[in-house]
Short mmCIF file of C-alpha atoms in Angstrom, two decimals:
data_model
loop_
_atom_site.label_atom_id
_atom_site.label_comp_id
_atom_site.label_asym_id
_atom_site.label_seq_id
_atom_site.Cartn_x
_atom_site.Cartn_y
_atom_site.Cartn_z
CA UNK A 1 -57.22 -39.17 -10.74
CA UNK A 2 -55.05 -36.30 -9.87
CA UNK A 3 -51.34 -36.92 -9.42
CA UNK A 4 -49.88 -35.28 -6.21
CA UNK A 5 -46.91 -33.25 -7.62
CA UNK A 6 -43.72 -34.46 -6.64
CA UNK A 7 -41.95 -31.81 -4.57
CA UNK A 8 -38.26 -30.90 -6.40
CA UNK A 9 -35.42 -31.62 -3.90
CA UNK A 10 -33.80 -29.60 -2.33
CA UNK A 11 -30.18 -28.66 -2.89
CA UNK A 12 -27.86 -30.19 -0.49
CA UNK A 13 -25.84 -27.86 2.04
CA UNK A 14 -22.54 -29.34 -0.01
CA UNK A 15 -24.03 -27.85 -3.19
CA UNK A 16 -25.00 -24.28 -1.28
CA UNK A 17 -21.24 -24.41 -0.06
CA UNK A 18 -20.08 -25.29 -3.68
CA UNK A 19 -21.77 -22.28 -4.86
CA UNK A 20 -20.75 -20.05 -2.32
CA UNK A 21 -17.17 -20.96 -2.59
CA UNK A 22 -17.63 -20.75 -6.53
CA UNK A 23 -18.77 -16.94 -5.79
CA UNK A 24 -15.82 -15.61 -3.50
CA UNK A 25 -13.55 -16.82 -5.84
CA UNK A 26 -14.63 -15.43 -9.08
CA UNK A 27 -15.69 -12.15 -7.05
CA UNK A 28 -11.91 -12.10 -5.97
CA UNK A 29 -10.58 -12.73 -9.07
CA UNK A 30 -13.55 -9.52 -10.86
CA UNK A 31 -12.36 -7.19 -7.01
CA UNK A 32 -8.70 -7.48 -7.99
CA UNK A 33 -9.16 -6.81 -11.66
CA UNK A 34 -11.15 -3.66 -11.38
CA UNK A 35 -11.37 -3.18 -8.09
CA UNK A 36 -14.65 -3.02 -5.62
CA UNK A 37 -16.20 0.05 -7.37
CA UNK A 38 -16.32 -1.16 -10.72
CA UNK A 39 -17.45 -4.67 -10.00
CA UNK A 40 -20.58 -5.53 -10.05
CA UNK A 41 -21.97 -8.30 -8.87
CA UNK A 42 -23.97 -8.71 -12.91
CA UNK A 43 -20.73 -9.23 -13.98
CA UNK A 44 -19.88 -11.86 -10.84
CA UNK A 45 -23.08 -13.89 -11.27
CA UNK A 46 -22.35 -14.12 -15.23
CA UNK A 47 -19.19 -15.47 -14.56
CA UNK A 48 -19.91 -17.35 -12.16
CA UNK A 49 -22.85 -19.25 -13.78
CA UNK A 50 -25.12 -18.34 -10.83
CA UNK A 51 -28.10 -16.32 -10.57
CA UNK A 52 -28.43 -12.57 -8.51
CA UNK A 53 -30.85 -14.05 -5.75
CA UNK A 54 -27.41 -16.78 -4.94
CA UNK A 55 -24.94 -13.77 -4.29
CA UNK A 56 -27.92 -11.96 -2.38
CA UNK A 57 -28.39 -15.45 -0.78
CA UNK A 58 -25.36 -16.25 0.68
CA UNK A 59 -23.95 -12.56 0.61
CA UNK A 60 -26.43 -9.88 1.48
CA UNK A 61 -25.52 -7.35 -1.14
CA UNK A 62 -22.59 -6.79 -2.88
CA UNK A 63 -21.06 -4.33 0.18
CA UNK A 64 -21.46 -7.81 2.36
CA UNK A 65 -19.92 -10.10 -0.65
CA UNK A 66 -16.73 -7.63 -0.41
CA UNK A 67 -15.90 -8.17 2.93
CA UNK A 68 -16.59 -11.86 2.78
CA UNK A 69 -14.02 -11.68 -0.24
CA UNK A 70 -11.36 -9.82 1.90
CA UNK A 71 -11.98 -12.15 4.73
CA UNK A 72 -11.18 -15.25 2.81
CA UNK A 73 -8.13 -13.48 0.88
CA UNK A 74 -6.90 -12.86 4.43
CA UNK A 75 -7.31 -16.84 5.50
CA UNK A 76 -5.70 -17.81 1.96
CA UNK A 77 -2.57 -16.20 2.64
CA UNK A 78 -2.34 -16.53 6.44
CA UNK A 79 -4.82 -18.54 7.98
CA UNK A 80 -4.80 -17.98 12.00
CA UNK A 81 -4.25 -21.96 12.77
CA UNK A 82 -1.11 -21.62 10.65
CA UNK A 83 0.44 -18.49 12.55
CA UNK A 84 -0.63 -20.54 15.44
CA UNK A 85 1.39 -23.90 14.73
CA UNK A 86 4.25 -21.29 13.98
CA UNK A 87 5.00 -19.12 16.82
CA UNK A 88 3.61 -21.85 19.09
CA UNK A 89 6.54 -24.13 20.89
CA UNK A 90 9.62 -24.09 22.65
CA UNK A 91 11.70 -22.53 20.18
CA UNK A 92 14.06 -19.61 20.21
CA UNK A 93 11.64 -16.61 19.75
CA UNK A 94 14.07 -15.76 17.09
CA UNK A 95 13.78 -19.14 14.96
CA UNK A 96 10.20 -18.89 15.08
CA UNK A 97 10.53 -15.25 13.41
CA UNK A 98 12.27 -16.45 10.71
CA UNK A 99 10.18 -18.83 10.24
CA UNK A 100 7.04 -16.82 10.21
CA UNK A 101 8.62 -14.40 7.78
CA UNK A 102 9.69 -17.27 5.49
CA UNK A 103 5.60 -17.99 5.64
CA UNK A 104 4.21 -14.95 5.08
CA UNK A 105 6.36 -14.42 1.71
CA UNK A 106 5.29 -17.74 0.73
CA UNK A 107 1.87 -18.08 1.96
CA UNK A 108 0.54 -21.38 0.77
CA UNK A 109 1.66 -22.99 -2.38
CA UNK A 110 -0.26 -23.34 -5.42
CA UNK A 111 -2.82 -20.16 -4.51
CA UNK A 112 -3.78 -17.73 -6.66
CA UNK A 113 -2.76 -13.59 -6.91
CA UNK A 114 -6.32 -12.18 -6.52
CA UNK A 115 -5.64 -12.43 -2.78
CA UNK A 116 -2.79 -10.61 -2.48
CA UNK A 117 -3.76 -8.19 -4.52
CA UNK A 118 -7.22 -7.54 -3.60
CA UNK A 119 -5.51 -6.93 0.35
CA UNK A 120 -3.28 -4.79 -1.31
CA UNK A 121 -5.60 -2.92 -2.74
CA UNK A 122 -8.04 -1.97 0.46
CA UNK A 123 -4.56 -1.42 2.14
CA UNK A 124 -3.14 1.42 -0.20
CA UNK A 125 -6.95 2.82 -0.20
CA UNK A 126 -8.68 1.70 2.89
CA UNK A 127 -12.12 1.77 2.69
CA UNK A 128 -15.05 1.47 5.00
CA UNK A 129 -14.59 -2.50 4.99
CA UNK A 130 -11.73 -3.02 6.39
CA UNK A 131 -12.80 -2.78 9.84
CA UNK A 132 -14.46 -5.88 9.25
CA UNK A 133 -11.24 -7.51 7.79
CA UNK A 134 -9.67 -6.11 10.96
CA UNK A 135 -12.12 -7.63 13.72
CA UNK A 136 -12.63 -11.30 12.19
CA UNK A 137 -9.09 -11.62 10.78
CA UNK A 138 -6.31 -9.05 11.34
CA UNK A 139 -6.60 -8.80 15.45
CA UNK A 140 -6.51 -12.32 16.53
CA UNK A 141 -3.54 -13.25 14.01
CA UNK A 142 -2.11 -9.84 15.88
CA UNK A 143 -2.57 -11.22 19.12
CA UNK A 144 -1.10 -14.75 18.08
CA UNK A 145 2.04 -13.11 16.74
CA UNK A 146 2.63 -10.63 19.57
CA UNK A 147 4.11 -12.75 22.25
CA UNK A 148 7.53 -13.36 20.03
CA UNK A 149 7.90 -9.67 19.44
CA UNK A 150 7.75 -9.57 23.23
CA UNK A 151 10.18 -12.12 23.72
CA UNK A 152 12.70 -10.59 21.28
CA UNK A 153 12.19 -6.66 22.55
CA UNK A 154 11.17 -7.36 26.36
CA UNK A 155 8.43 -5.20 25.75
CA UNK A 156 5.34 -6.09 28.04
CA UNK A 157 2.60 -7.45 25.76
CA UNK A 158 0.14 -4.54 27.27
CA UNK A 159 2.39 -1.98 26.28
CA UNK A 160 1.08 -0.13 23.18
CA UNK A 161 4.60 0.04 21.79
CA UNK A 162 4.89 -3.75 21.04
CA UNK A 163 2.02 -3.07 18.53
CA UNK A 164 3.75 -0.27 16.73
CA UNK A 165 6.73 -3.26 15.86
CA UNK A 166 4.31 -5.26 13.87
CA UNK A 167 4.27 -3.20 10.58
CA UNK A 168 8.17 -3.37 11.24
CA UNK A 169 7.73 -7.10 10.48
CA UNK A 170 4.64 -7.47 7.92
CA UNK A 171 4.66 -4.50 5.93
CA UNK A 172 7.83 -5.00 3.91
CA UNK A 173 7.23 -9.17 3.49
CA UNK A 174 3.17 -7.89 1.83
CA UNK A 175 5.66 -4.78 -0.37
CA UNK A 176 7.83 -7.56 -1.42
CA UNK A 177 5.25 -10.33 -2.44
CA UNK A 178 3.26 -7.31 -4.17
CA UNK A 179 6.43 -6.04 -6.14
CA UNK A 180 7.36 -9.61 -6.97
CA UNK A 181 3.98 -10.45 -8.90
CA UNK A 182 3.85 -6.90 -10.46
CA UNK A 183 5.32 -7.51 -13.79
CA UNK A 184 7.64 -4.93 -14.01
CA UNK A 185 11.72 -4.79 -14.49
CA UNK A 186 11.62 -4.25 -10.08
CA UNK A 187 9.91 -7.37 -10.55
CA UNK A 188 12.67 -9.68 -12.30
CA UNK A 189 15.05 -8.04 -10.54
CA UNK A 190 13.30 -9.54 -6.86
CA UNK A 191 12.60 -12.44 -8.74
CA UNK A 192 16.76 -12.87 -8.96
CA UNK A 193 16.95 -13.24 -5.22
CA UNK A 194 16.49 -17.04 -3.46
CA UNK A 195 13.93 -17.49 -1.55
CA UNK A 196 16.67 -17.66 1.64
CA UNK A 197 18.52 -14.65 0.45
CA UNK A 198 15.27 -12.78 0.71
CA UNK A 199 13.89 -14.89 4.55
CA UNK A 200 17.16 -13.67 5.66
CA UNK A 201 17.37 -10.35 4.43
CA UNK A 202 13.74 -9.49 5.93
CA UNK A 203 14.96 -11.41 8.91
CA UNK A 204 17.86 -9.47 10.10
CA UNK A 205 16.21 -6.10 8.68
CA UNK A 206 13.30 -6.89 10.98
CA UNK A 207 15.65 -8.28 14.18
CA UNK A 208 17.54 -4.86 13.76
CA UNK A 209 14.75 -3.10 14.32
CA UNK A 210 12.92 -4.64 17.31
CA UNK A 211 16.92 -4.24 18.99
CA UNK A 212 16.60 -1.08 18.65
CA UNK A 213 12.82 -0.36 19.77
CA UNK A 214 13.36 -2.94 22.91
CA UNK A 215 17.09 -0.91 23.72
CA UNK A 216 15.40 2.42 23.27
CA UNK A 217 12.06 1.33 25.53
CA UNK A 218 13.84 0.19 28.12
CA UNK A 219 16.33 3.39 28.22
CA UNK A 220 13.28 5.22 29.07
CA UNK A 221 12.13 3.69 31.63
#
């Protein structure tokens, strides 16, 4: 009598997430070593004990695994529910800055660089994948942080120079957390300020600077 073959189970949607996870971050980790063009995902799969049809699987191709890995390095360091819980409130526009800035050196505890560096990365050379970072990730973190910067400049939140004040804030908190993990002597030297020294510093460099953008914005009209 012929035995009916047992069908093999199926893996569970916990082990498909397992994997997947497994994949971004050991693609991070290979994208921030060498970068996007000289990753490939051979060397991903090997290291991270899957097979090519997983990263095709969950990913596309390795263009679609890229963006997936710049999407999550963006949620690592800032996730939008945390911006969220921070400018939210009844607080002095200005506390909440400070506060914000005090989270975006930090980011969450305990994570690893590849994120950083892997944003750091597409930002000094943007490629054609950021706009994908930009539409998931960037815009509605934008839109979350823009009502403070309106508060503190009196700059309507249509107007299209409340926008222009947002590198004023981010751009030197991402310089400093990329300087601080570079190894070098600039490195030690950052690494000699406190953590409040430094939430201050960027806090009253940034507060100068929206003074001045709100005084000058409303001298013309």
């Amino acid at each position: 009598m012929t035995k009916t073959p047992v069908p093999r189970p199926r893996a569970s949607r916990s082990d498909g997430e397992a994997t997947r996870a497994r994949i971004l971050a050991v693609a991070g980790e290979r994208f921030a070593a060498s970068g996007f063009a000289d990753t490939t995902n051979k060397d991903i799969a090997a290291d991270a004990e899957v097979d090519l049809a997983s990263i095709n699987y969950h990913f596309r191709d390795r263009a679609g695994l890229y963006q997936a890995v710049l999407i999550e390095a963006h949620r690592r360091i800032a996730d939008l529910q945390d911006i969220e819980r921070i400018v939210g409130g009844d607080r002095p526009a200005e506390d909440r800055l400070r506060e914000l800035i005090r989270f975006l050196l930090g980011g969450r505890s305990g994570q690893p660089q590849w994120p950083m560096i892997v944003l750091g990365r597409e930002i000094i050379a943007p490629g054609p994948h950021l706009s994908v970072l930009q539409s998931e990730e960037v815009l509605p973190k934008l839109r979350a942080v823009l009502p403070i910067i309106g508060e503190i400049t009196g700059i309507p939140l249509d107007d299209p120079a409340l926008l222009r004040c947002l590198p004023c804030i981010a751009a030197p908190c991402v310089a400093f957390m990329l300087l601080g993990r570079s190894g070098t002597p600039a490195a030690d030297l950052m690494r000699a300020n406190s953590p409040d020294d430094l939430v201050e510093h960027l806090f009253r460099y940034a507060m100068g600077g929206l003074a001045a953008v709100g005084q000058d914005f409303h001298r013309k009209k």
